[in-house]
Amino acid sequence: MSEPTGTDEAGGPSPAPPPINDVRTPGPVVRARMLSGDVGYAVTRAAEAQHVLCDPAFSSAATFLPRAPAEPREPVGSSRVLFEMDPPEHTRLRRAVAQAFNRRRVEAMGAGIEEVVDGLLDETAAAGPPADLVQTLCAPLPLTDICELLGVPREDRYSFRGWAETIMALRGHSPREIDRARAAIQRYFADLVAARRADPADDLVSELLTARDREERITEAELVRLAITLLIAGHGPTMNQLARSVYALLTRPEMYAALHRDPELVTTAVEELLRTVPSVPVATPRLALRDVEIGGVPIPAGSTVAVSSLAANRDPALFTDPEVTDLGRTENRHLTFGYGPHFCVGAQLARTELRTALAALTRRFPDLRLAVPPEAVRWRTDSLFHGPVELPVTW
Ligand code: HEM
């Protein structure tokens, strides 16, 4: 879609719509440029955001059709992943994941996550200072945890990281490289599923196989795709959220010191950092299936509509002093994990990882600081996830 050239109230050319990741003022709805380059609508106020994320008039599935039409042309197919589905297909798969990825399983991972964090921080301490925390902590932690959850042997996790990063990067990799990485992960999980079918273990893939057998409509191919979705969705957002959170704390050293002094603060601090510096600033775009109105703004059928959690998280209707970062904030219904039927499946795991990592980091490295000026840190700008490329620190 080419960009519309409108006029402003004074009759002059209107400014180009801002990139979706930069929209941060609660609106309720503004024109914005999506990562794809298309111009669509950004929903920026909390109430309207929650509405869009629950209303079937806004389809996830239709967004992924080759030339997204106003009405889906085909039933939502089994070749899609959770993000790309609408009910009832979505409901069926989602139920299976929720059953397997339950609270008990995540709680049982708690001690293991602590152990992984401690091991990574031991290695960081032994090799530094300085260190790049993205490499030594933020990237390996979620990857190790998700591999643990899925039952992927640790020795395979470096190959996984390469594949997952290639698939998620929107630029910098040729379509061929992306296809190759997809195929490699696909093959790996097909083998893993076959191995668990022959010899079940206490892991998520084995549990999903049980769900598959209960819910016979889940195919083995869908199960492989679910595992891949969890791997990819469980890695990038958490890695970037941890890195963004540490950067935010180090650029406000009084906040880092407060966490060191009062470790109990970590639970609310993690939520406040999710609210103010979200690694996923925008939920997956939806397609309007009919003409609709959001917050008084008419949206034509076929428009791309994206919820900006970054902006909605600053809505004064929902948050007192929204621009203030208050690590002790208790009322914090941010939208960083989404809302409604597609609400993040891994929210509880991500929270546990973030709390464990920030608590251990502030405890073990009370004098941690950036090793470069804050403005020298490079940021990912071309990805679904927002975060520093490297985080050079010293102590
Ligand atoms: C800080 C870390 C994370 C953030 C900020 C985050 C954010 C989100 C958001 C905004 C959505 C909703 C997207 C939409 O409405 O279209 C979502 C969905 C999802 N997330 Fe997360 N996520 C995080 C960590 C994880 C982890 C650790 C996992 C898995 C291990 C995970 C797995 C998923 C899956 C499978 C979905 C799709 C759910 C569905 O469509 O029903 N996420 N996440």
CSV table of C-alpha atoms and ligand atoms in Angstrom, one decimal:
chain,number,residue,atom,x,y,z
A,1,MET,CA,0.0,0.0,0.0
A,2,SER,CA,1.4,3.4,-0.9
A,3,GLU,CA,1.3,6.1,1.7
A,4,PRO,CA,-1.7,8.5,1.5
A,5,THR,CA,-0.8,12.1,1.0
A,6,GLY,CA,-3.4,14.0,2.9
A,7,THR,CA,-3.7,17.6,3.9
A,8,ASP,CA,-3.7,19.1,7.4
A,9,GLU,CA,-6.3,21.5,8.7
A,10,ALA,CA,-4.5,24.5,7.3
A,11,GLY,CA,-4.5,22.9,3.8
A,12,GLY,CA,-0.8,22.1,3.8
A,13,PRO,CA,0.5,18.5,3.2
A,14,SER,CA,0.0,16.4,6.4
A,15,PRO,CA,3.2,14.9,7.9
A,16,ALA,CA,4.1,11.3,7.1
A,17,PRO,CA,2.6,8.8,9.6
A,18,PRO,CA,5.2,7.9,12.2
A,19,PRO,CA,6.7,4.4,12.4
A,20,ILE,CA,4.4,2.2,14.6
A,21,ASN,CA,7.1,1.6,17.2
A,22,ASP,CA,7.5,5.4,17.8
A,23,VAL,CA,3.8,6.0,18.6
A,24,ARG,CA,3.6,6.7,22.3
A,25,THR,CA,0.9,9.3,22.9
A,26,PRO,CA,-2.5,8.0,24.0
A,27,GLY,CA,-4.8,9.1,21.0
A,28,PRO,CA,-7.2,7.1,20.8
A,29,VAL,CA,-6.3,6.2,17.2
A,30,VAL,CA,-3.6,7.6,14.8
A,31,ARG,CA,-2.3,6.7,11.4
A,32,ALA,CA,1.0,4.9,11.6
A,33,ARG,CA,3.5,3.1,9.3
A,34,MET,CA,3.7,-0.6,10.1
A,35,LEU,CA,6.9,-2.6,10.1
A,36,SER,CA,5.8,-4.0,6.7
A,37,GLY,CA,5.8,-0.4,5.3
A,38,ASP,CA,2.0,-0.3,5.0
A,39,VAL,CA,0.2,2.6,6.5
A,40,GLY,CA,-2.5,1.6,9.0
A,41,TYR,CA,-4.0,2.6,12.3
A,42,ALA,CA,-2.3,2.5,15.7
A,43,VAL,CA,-4.7,2.1,18.6
A,44,THR,CA,-3.2,4.0,21.5
A,45,ARG,CA,-5.7,4.2,24.3
A,46,ALA,CA,-6.1,1.4,26.8
A,47,ALA,CA,-9.9,0.9,26.6
A,48,GLU,CA,-9.9,0.9,22.7
A,49,ALA,CA,-6.8,-1.4,22.7
A,50,GLN,CA,-8.6,-4.0,24.9
A,51,HIS,CA,-11.7,-3.7,22.7
A,52,VAL,CA,-9.7,-4.3,19.4
A,53,LEU,CA,-7.8,-7.3,20.9
A,54,CYS,CA,-11.1,-9.0,21.8
A,55,ASP,CA,-13.5,-8.0,19.0
A,56,PRO,CA,-13.8,-10.6,16.2
A,57,ALA,CA,-14.2,-7.8,13.7
A,58,PHE,CA,-10.4,-7.5,14.0
A,59,SER,CA,-8.8,-10.7,12.6
A,60,SER,CA,-5.4,-12.1,13.2
A,61,ALA,CA,-5.8,-14.8,10.5
A,62,ALA,CA,-6.8,-12.4,7.7
A,63,THR,CA,-3.6,-10.4,8.2
A,64,PHE,CA,-1.6,-13.4,7.1
A,65,LEU,CA,-3.5,-14.1,3.9
A,66,PRO,CA,-1.4,-13.4,0.8
A,67,ARG,CA,-3.2,-10.2,-0.2
A,68,ALA,CA,-5.3,-9.6,2.9
A,69,PRO,CA,-8.9,-9.1,1.8
A,70,ALA,CA,-11.7,-7.6,3.8
A,71,GLU,CA,-13.2,-11.1,4.4
A,72,PRO,CA,-11.1,-14.2,4.9
A,73,ARG,CA,-11.2,-16.3,1.7
A,74,GLU,CA,-10.6,-19.6,3.2
A,75,PRO,CA,-11.2,-21.3,6.6
A,76,VAL,CA,-8.3,-20.7,8.9
A,77,GLY,CA,-5.9,-23.5,8.1
A,78,SER,CA,-3.8,-25.8,10.1
A,79,SER,CA,-0.6,-24.5,8.5
A,80,ARG,CA,-0.8,-21.4,10.8
A,81,VAL,CA,0.6,-20.8,14.2
A,82,LEU,CA,-1.3,-19.4,17.2
A,83,PHE,CA,-0.6,-15.7,16.4
A,84,GLU,CA,-2.1,-16.2,12.9
A,85,MET,CA,-5.4,-17.8,14.0
A,86,ASP,CA,-8.9,-16.7,14.8
A,87,PRO,CA,-11.4,-18.7,16.9
A,88,PRO,CA,-12.5,-21.5,16.6
A,89,GLU,CA,-9.2,-22.9,15.3
A,90,HIS,CA,-7.3,-20.7,17.7
A,91,THR,CA,-9.4,-21.8,20.7
A,92,ARG,CA,-8.7,-25.5,20.0
A,93,LEU,CA,-5.0,-25.2,19.8
A,94,ARG,CA,-4.8,-22.6,22.6
A,95,ARG,CA,-6.6,-24.9,25.0
A,96,ALA,CA,-4.0,-27.7,24.3
A,97,VAL,CA,-1.1,-25.3,24.9
A,98,ALA,CA,-2.7,-23.9,28.1
A,99,GLN,CA,-3.2,-27.4,29.4
A,100,ALA,CA,0.4,-28.4,28.8
A,101,PHE,CA,2.0,-25.1,29.7
A,102,ASN,CA,0.3,-24.8,33.0
A,103,ARG,CA,1.2,-23.0,36.3
A,104,ARG,CA,2.5,-26.2,37.9
A,105,ARG,CA,5.0,-26.7,35.1
A,106,VAL,CA,6.2,-23.1,35.2
A,107,GLU,CA,6.4,-23.1,39.0
A,108,ALA,CA,8.4,-26.3,38.9
A,109,MET,CA,10.9,-24.6,36.6
A,110,GLY,CA,11.6,-21.9,39.3
A,111,ALA,CA,14.7,-23.5,40.9
A,112,GLY,CA,16.1,-24.5,37.5
A,113,ILE,CA,15.8,-20.9,36.3
A,114,GLU,CA,17.7,-19.7,39.4
A,115,GLU,CA,20.4,-22.2,38.7
A,116,VAL,CA,20.7,-21.1,35.0
A,117,VAL,CA,20.9,-17.4,36.1
A,118,ASP,CA,23.5,-18.2,38.7
A,119,GLY,CA,25.6,-20.2,36.3
A,120,LEU,CA,25.5,-17.4,33.6
A,121,LEU,CA,26.4,-14.7,36.2
A,122,ASP,CA,29.3,-16.9,37.5
A,123,GLU,CA,30.6,-17.0,33.9
A,124,THR,CA,30.0,-13.3,33.5
A,125,ALA,CA,32.0,-12.6,36.7
A,126,ALA,CA,34.8,-14.9,35.7
A,127,ALA,CA,35.2,-13.5,32.2
A,128,GLY,CA,34.9,-9.8,33.0
A,129,PRO,CA,34.8,-6.9,33.5
A,130,PRO,CA,33.7,-5.7,31.0
A,131,ALA,CA,30.9,-7.9,29.6
A,132,ASP,CA,28.2,-7.7,27.0
A,133,LEU,CA,25.1,-8.7,29.1
A,134,VAL,CA,23.1,-9.5,26.0
A,135,GLN,CA,25.6,-12.2,25.2
A,136,THR,CA,26.3,-13.4,28.7
A,137,LEU,CA,22.8,-13.3,30.3
A,138,CYS,CA,19.9,-11.9,28.3
A,139,ALA,CA,20.1,-14.1,25.2
A,140,PRO,CA,21.2,-17.5,26.8
A,141,LEU,CA,18.7,-17.3,29.7
A,142,PRO,CA,15.4,-17.6,27.8
A,143,LEU,CA,16.8,-19.9,25.3
A,144,THR,CA,18.1,-22.3,27.9
A,145,ASP,CA,14.7,-22.1,29.7
A,146,ILE,CA,12.6,-22.7,26.6
A,147,CYS,CA,14.8,-25.6,25.6
A,148,GLU,CA,14.4,-27.0,29.1
A,149,LEU,CA,10.7,-26.6,28.9
A,150,LEU,CA,10.4,-28.3,25.5
A,151,GLY,CA,12.9,-31.0,26.4
A,152,VAL,CA,15.6,-29.9,23.9
A,153,PRO,CA,19.0,-31.0,25.0
A,154,ARG,CA,21.3,-28.1,26.2
A,155,GLU,CA,24.0,-28.9,23.7
A,156,ASP,CA,21.6,-28.0,20.8
A,157,ARG,CA,20.8,-24.6,22.1
A,158,TYR,CA,23.5,-22.7,20.1
A,159,SER,CA,22.2,-24.0,16.8
A,160,PHE,CA,18.7,-23.0,18.0
A,161,ARG,CA,19.7,-19.5,18.7
A,162,GLY,CA,21.1,-19.0,15.2
A,163,TRP,CA,17.9,-20.4,13.6
A,164,ALA,CA,15.5,-18.5,15.9
A,165,GLU,CA,17.3,-15.2,15.3
A,166,THR,CA,17.4,-15.7,11.6
A,167,ILE,CA,13.7,-16.4,11.5
A,168,MET,CA,12.7,-13.4,13.6
A,169,ALA,CA,15.0,-10.8,11.9
A,170,LEU,CA,13.0,-8.8,9.4
A,171,ARG,CA,16.1,-7.7,7.5
A,172,GLY,CA,19.7,-8.7,7.1
A,173,HIS,CA,18.9,-12.3,6.1
A,174,SER,CA,18.1,-13.5,2.6
A,175,PRO,CA,14.7,-15.4,2.1
A,176,ARG,CA,16.9,-18.4,1.4
A,177,GLU,CA,18.6,-18.2,4.8
A,178,ILE,CA,15.3,-17.8,6.5
A,179,ASP,CA,13.8,-20.8,4.7
A,180,ARG,CA,16.9,-22.8,5.6
A,181,ALA,CA,16.6,-21.9,9.3
A,182,ARG,CA,12.9,-22.7,9.3
A,183,ALA,CA,13.5,-26.1,7.6
A,184,ALA,CA,16.3,-26.9,10.2
A,185,ILE,CA,14.0,-26.1,13.1
A,186,GLN,CA,11.1,-28.0,11.5
A,187,ARG,CA,13.3,-31.1,11.0
A,188,TYR,CA,14.6,-30.9,14.5
A,189,PHE,CA,11.2,-30.8,16.2
A,190,ALA,CA,9.7,-33.4,13.9
A,191,ASP,CA,12.5,-35.7,15.2
A,192,LEU,CA,12.0,-34.6,18.8
A,193,VAL,CA,8.2,-35.3,18.6
A,194,ALA,CA,8.9,-38.8,17.1
A,195,ALA,CA,11.4,-39.5,19.9
A,196,ARG,CA,9.0,-38.4,22.6
A,197,ARG,CA,6.2,-40.4,21.1
A,198,ALA,CA,8.4,-43.5,21.3
A,199,ASP,CA,9.7,-42.6,24.8
A,200,PRO,CA,7.7,-39.9,26.7
A,201,ALA,CA,9.5,-37.7,29.2
A,202,ASP,CA,8.3,-35.0,31.7
A,203,ASP,CA,8.4,-32.2,29.2
A,204,LEU,CA,6.1,-30.0,27.3
A,205,VAL,CA,6.4,-31.8,24.0
A,206,SER,CA,5.4,-35.1,25.7
A,207,GLU,CA,2.5,-33.3,27.4
A,208,LEU,CA,1.4,-31.8,24.1
A,209,LEU,CA,1.4,-35.3,22.6
A,210,THR,CA,-1.0,-36.4,25.3
A,211,ALA,CA,-3.2,-33.3,24.4
A,212,ARG,CA,-2.9,-34.3,20.8
A,213,ASP,CA,-4.2,-37.8,21.6
A,214,ARG,CA,-7.0,-36.4,23.7
A,215,GLU,CA,-7.9,-33.7,21.1
A,216,GLU,CA,-7.6,-35.8,18.0
A,217,ARG,CA,-8.0,-32.8,15.8
A,218,ILE,CA,-4.5,-31.6,16.6
A,219,THR,CA,-2.2,-33.0,13.9
A,220,GLU,CA,1.4,-33.9,14.5
A,221,ALA,CA,2.4,-31.1,12.1
A,222,GLU,CA,0.5,-28.6,14.2
A,223,LEU,CA,2.3,-29.9,17.2
A,224,VAL,CA,5.7,-29.3,15.6
A,225,ARG,CA,4.6,-25.8,14.7
A,226,LEU,CA,3.5,-25.2,18.3
A,227,ALA,CA,6.9,-26.2,19.6
A,228,ILE,CA,8.5,-23.8,17.1
A,229,THR,CA,6.2,-21.0,18.0
A,230,LEU,CA,7.0,-21.5,21.7
A,231,LEU,CA,10.7,-21.5,20.9
A,232,ILE,CA,10.6,-18.3,18.9
A,233,ALA,CA,8.0,-16.5,20.9
A,234,GLY,CA,9.7,-17.5,24.1
A,235,HIS,CA,13.2,-16.2,23.2
A,236,GLY,CA,13.2,-12.8,21.5
A,237,PRO,CA,10.7,-10.9,23.7
A,238,THR,CA,12.2,-12.1,27.0
A,239,MET,CA,15.8,-11.5,25.8
A,240,ASN,CA,15.0,-7.9,24.8
A,241,GLN,CA,12.8,-7.2,27.8
A,242,LEU,CA,15.6,-8.2,30.2
A,243,ALA,CA,18.2,-6.1,28.2
A,244,ARG,CA,15.9,-3.1,28.0
A,245,SER,CA,15.1,-3.4,31.7
A,246,VAL,CA,18.8,-3.5,32.7
A,247,TYR,CA,19.5,-0.5,30.4
A,248,ALA,CA,16.7,1.5,32.0
A,249,LEU,CA,18.0,0.7,35.5
A,250,LEU,CA,21.6,1.5,34.7
A,251,THR,CA,20.6,4.9,33.1
A,252,ARG,CA,18.8,5.7,36.4
A,253,PRO,CA,21.4,4.3,38.9
A,254,GLU,CA,19.2,5.3,41.9
A,255,MET,CA,16.6,2.7,40.6
A,256,TYR,CA,19.3,0.0,40.3
A,257,ALA,CA,20.5,0.9,43.9
A,258,ALA,CA,16.9,0.7,45.2
A,259,LEU,CA,16.6,-2.8,43.8
A,260,HIS,CA,19.9,-3.8,45.4
A,261,ARG,CA,18.8,-2.4,48.8
A,262,ASP,CA,15.3,-3.9,48.6
A,263,PRO,CA,15.1,-7.2,46.7
A,264,GLU,CA,11.4,-7.5,47.5
A,265,LEU,CA,10.8,-4.6,45.1
A,266,VAL,CA,11.6,-6.9,42.1
A,267,THR,CA,8.0,-8.1,41.5
A,268,THR,CA,6.5,-4.6,41.0
A,269,ALA,CA,9.7,-3.4,39.4
A,270,VAL,CA,9.5,-6.0,36.7
A,271,GLU,CA,5.9,-5.0,35.9
A,272,GLU,CA,6.8,-1.3,35.8
A,273,LEU,CA,9.6,-2.0,33.4
A,274,LEU,CA,7.3,-4.1,31.3
A,275,ARG,CA,4.9,-1.1,31.2
A,276,THR,CA,7.4,1.7,30.5
A,277,VAL,CA,10.1,-0.1,28.4
A,278,PRO,CA,8.2,-2.9,26.6
A,279,SER,CA,10.2,-5.2,24.4
A,280,VAL,CA,7.1,-5.8,22.3
A,281,PRO,CA,5.8,-2.2,21.9
A,282,VAL,CA,3.1,-3.3,19.5
A,283,ALA,CA,0.8,-6.4,19.5
A,284,THR,CA,0.6,-8.4,16.2
A,285,PRO,CA,-1.4,-6.3,13.7
A,286,ARG,CA,-5.1,-7.2,13.0
A,287,LEU,CA,-7.1,-6.7,9.9
A,288,ALA,CA,-10.5,-4.9,10.1
A,289,LEU,CA,-13.0,-7.3,8.5
A,290,ARG,CA,-15.7,-4.6,8.1
A,291,ASP,CA,-16.1,-0.9,8.4
A,292,VAL,CA,-15.8,0.0,12.1
A,293,GLU,CA,-15.2,2.9,14.4
A,294,ILE,CA,-12.7,3.1,17.2
A,295,GLY,CA,-12.8,5.9,19.6
A,296,GLY,CA,-14.9,7.9,17.1
A,297,VAL,CA,-12.4,7.3,14.2
A,298,PRO,CA,-13.8,5.5,11.2
A,299,ILE,CA,-11.7,2.5,10.1
A,300,PRO,CA,-12.5,1.1,6.6
A,301,ALA,CA,-12.7,-2.6,6.1
A,302,GLY,CA,-9.4,-4.1,5.0
A,303,SER,CA,-7.3,-1.6,7.1
A,304,THR,CA,-4.4,-2.9,9.2
A,305,VAL,CA,-5.0,-2.0,12.9
A,306,ALA,CA,-2.2,-2.4,15.4
A,307,VAL,CA,-2.4,-1.9,19.2
A,308,SER,CA,0.4,0.1,20.6
A,309,SER,CA,1.0,-1.2,24.1
A,310,LEU,CA,3.7,1.4,24.5
A,311,ALA,CA,1.1,4.2,24.1
A,312,ALA,CA,-1.8,2.4,25.9
A,313,ASN,CA,0.6,1.8,28.8
A,314,ARG,CA,0.7,5.6,29.3
A,315,ASP,CA,-3.0,6.1,29.3
A,316,PRO,CA,-3.9,8.5,32.2
A,317,ALA,CA,-7.3,6.8,32.4
A,318,LEU,CA,-5.6,3.6,33.6
A,319,PHE,CA,-2.4,4.9,35.3
A,320,THR,CA,-1.7,7.6,37.8
A,321,ASP,CA,1.3,9.7,36.7
A,322,PRO,CA,1.8,7.5,33.6
A,323,GLU,CA,5.1,9.2,32.6
A,324,VAL,CA,6.7,8.4,36.0
A,325,THR,CA,8.6,5.2,36.4
A,326,ASP,CA,7.7,4.0,39.9
A,327,LEU,CA,9.3,0.6,40.7
A,328,GLY,CA,6.8,0.2,43.6
A,329,ARG,CA,3.7,0.8,41.5
A,330,THR,CA,1.0,-1.8,42.6
A,331,GLU,CA,-1.9,-1.0,40.3
A,332,ASN,CA,-0.3,-1.9,36.9
A,333,ARG,CA,-2.6,-3.4,34.3
A,334,HIS,CA,-0.2,-2.8,31.4
A,335,LEU,CA,-0.8,-4.3,28.0
A,336,THR,CA,2.7,-5.5,27.3
A,337,PHE,CA,1.6,-9.2,27.3
A,338,GLY,CA,-1.5,-8.3,25.1
A,339,TYR,CA,-5.1,-8.9,26.2
A,340,GLY,CA,-8.0,-11.2,25.4
A,341,PRO,CA,-7.8,-14.5,23.5
A,342,HIS,CA,-4.2,-14.1,22.3
A,343,PHE,CA,-2.9,-13.0,25.7
A,344,CYS,CA,0.7,-14.2,26.0
A,345,VAL,CA,0.9,-17.9,26.8
A,346,GLY,CA,4.4,-17.4,28.3
A,347,ALA,CA,3.7,-14.4,30.6
A,348,GLN,CA,4.2,-16.4,33.8
A,349,LEU,CA,7.4,-17.9,32.6
A,350,ALA,CA,8.7,-14.5,31.3
A,351,ARG,CA,7.9,-12.9,34.7
A,352,THR,CA,9.7,-15.6,36.6
A,353,GLU,CA,12.8,-15.2,34.3
A,354,LEU,CA,12.8,-11.4,34.6
A,355,ARG,CA,12.4,-11.4,38.4
A,356,THR,CA,15.1,-14.1,38.9
A,357,ALA,CA,17.6,-12.4,36.6
A,358,LEU,CA,17.1,-8.8,38.0
A,359,ALA,CA,17.2,-10.0,41.6
A,360,ALA,CA,20.4,-12.0,41.1
A,361,LEU,CA,22.1,-9.3,39.0
A,362,THR,CA,21.4,-6.5,41.5
A,363,ARG,CA,22.5,-8.7,44.4
A,364,ARG,CA,25.7,-9.9,42.9
A,365,PHE,CA,26.8,-6.8,41.0
A,366,PRO,CA,25.9,-3.8,43.3
A,367,ASP,CA,28.3,-1.6,41.3
A,368,LEU,CA,27.2,-2.5,37.9
A,369,ARG,CA,27.2,0.3,35.4
A,370,LEU,CA,27.3,0.9,31.6
A,371,ALA,CA,30.7,0.6,30.1
A,372,VAL,CA,29.9,3.1,27.3
A,373,PRO,CA,27.9,6.3,27.3
A,374,PRO,CA,24.1,5.5,27.2
A,375,GLU,CA,23.8,7.1,23.7
A,376,ALA,CA,26.5,4.7,22.3
A,377,VAL,CA,24.3,1.6,22.9
A,378,ARG,CA,22.9,0.4,19.6
A,379,TRP,CA,19.3,-0.6,19.3
A,380,ARG,CA,17.4,-3.1,17.2
A,381,THR,CA,15.1,-1.0,15.0
A,382,ASP,CA,14.0,-3.4,12.4
A,383,SER,CA,12.6,-6.2,14.4
A,384,LEU,CA,9.3,-7.0,16.1
A,385,PHE,CA,11.2,-6.7,19.3
A,386,HIS,CA,12.8,-3.6,20.7
A,387,GLY,CA,16.0,-3.9,22.7
A,388,PRO,CA,19.8,-3.2,22.7
A,389,VAL,CA,22.0,-5.1,20.2
A,390,GLU,CA,24.7,-5.2,22.9
A,391,LEU,CA,24.8,-4.1,26.5
A,392,PRO,CA,28.4,-3.3,27.5
A,393,VAL,CA,28.7,-3.2,31.3
A,394,THR,CA,31.4,-3.0,33.9
A,395,TRP,CA,31.6,-3.3,37.7
B,1,HEM,C1,8.8,-10.3,28.2
B,1,HEM,C2,8.5,-11.3,27.5
B,1,HEM,C3,7.3,-11.4,26.6
B,1,HEM,C4,6.5,-10.5,26.1
B,1,HEM,C5,6.6,-8.9,26.2
B,1,HEM,C6,5.4,-11.1,25.3
B,1,HEM,C7,4.4,-10.5,24.6
B,1,HEM,C8,3.4,-11.1,23.9
B,1,HEM,C9,2.3,-10.4,23.3
B,1,HEM,C10,2.0,-8.9,23.3
B,1,HEM,C11,1.4,-11.4,22.8
B,1,HEM,C12,0.1,-11.1,22.2
B,1,HEM,C13,0.2,-10.9,20.7
B,1,HEM,C14,-1.1,-10.6,20.0
B,1,HEM,O1,-2.1,-10.2,20.6
B,1,HEM,O2,-1.2,-10.8,18.8
B,1,HEM,C15,2.1,-12.6,23.1
B,1,HEM,C16,1.5,-13.9,22.7
B,1,HEM,C17,2.2,-15.0,22.8
B,1,HEM,N1,3.4,-15.3,23.5
B,1,HEM,FE1,4.4,-13.9,24.5
B,1,HEM,N2,5.6,-12.5,25.3
B,1,HEM,C18,6.7,-12.7,26.1
B,1,HEM,C19,7.3,-14.0,26.5
B,1,HEM,C20,6.8,-15.2,26.0
B,1,HEM,C21,7.3,-16.5,26.4
B,1,HEM,C22,8.4,-16.7,27.4
B,1,HEM,C23,6.6,-17.4,25.6
B,1,HEM,C24,6.7,-18.9,25.6
B,1,HEM,C25,7.6,-19.6,26.2
B,1,HEM,C26,5.6,-16.7,24.8
B,1,HEM,C27,4.8,-17.3,24.0
B,1,HEM,C28,3.7,-16.6,23.4
B,1,HEM,C29,2.7,-17.3,22.5
B,1,HEM,C30,2.8,-18.7,22.1
B,1,HEM,C31,1.8,-16.3,22.1
B,1,HEM,C32,0.6,-16.5,21.2
B,1,HEM,C33,-0.6,-16.6,22.0
B,1,HEM,C34,-1.9,-16.7,21.1
B,1,HEM,O3,-1.8,-16.2,20.0
B,1,HEM,O4,-2.8,-17.3,21.6
B,1,HEM,N3,5.8,-15.3,25.1
B,1,HEM,N4,3.2,-12.5,23.8
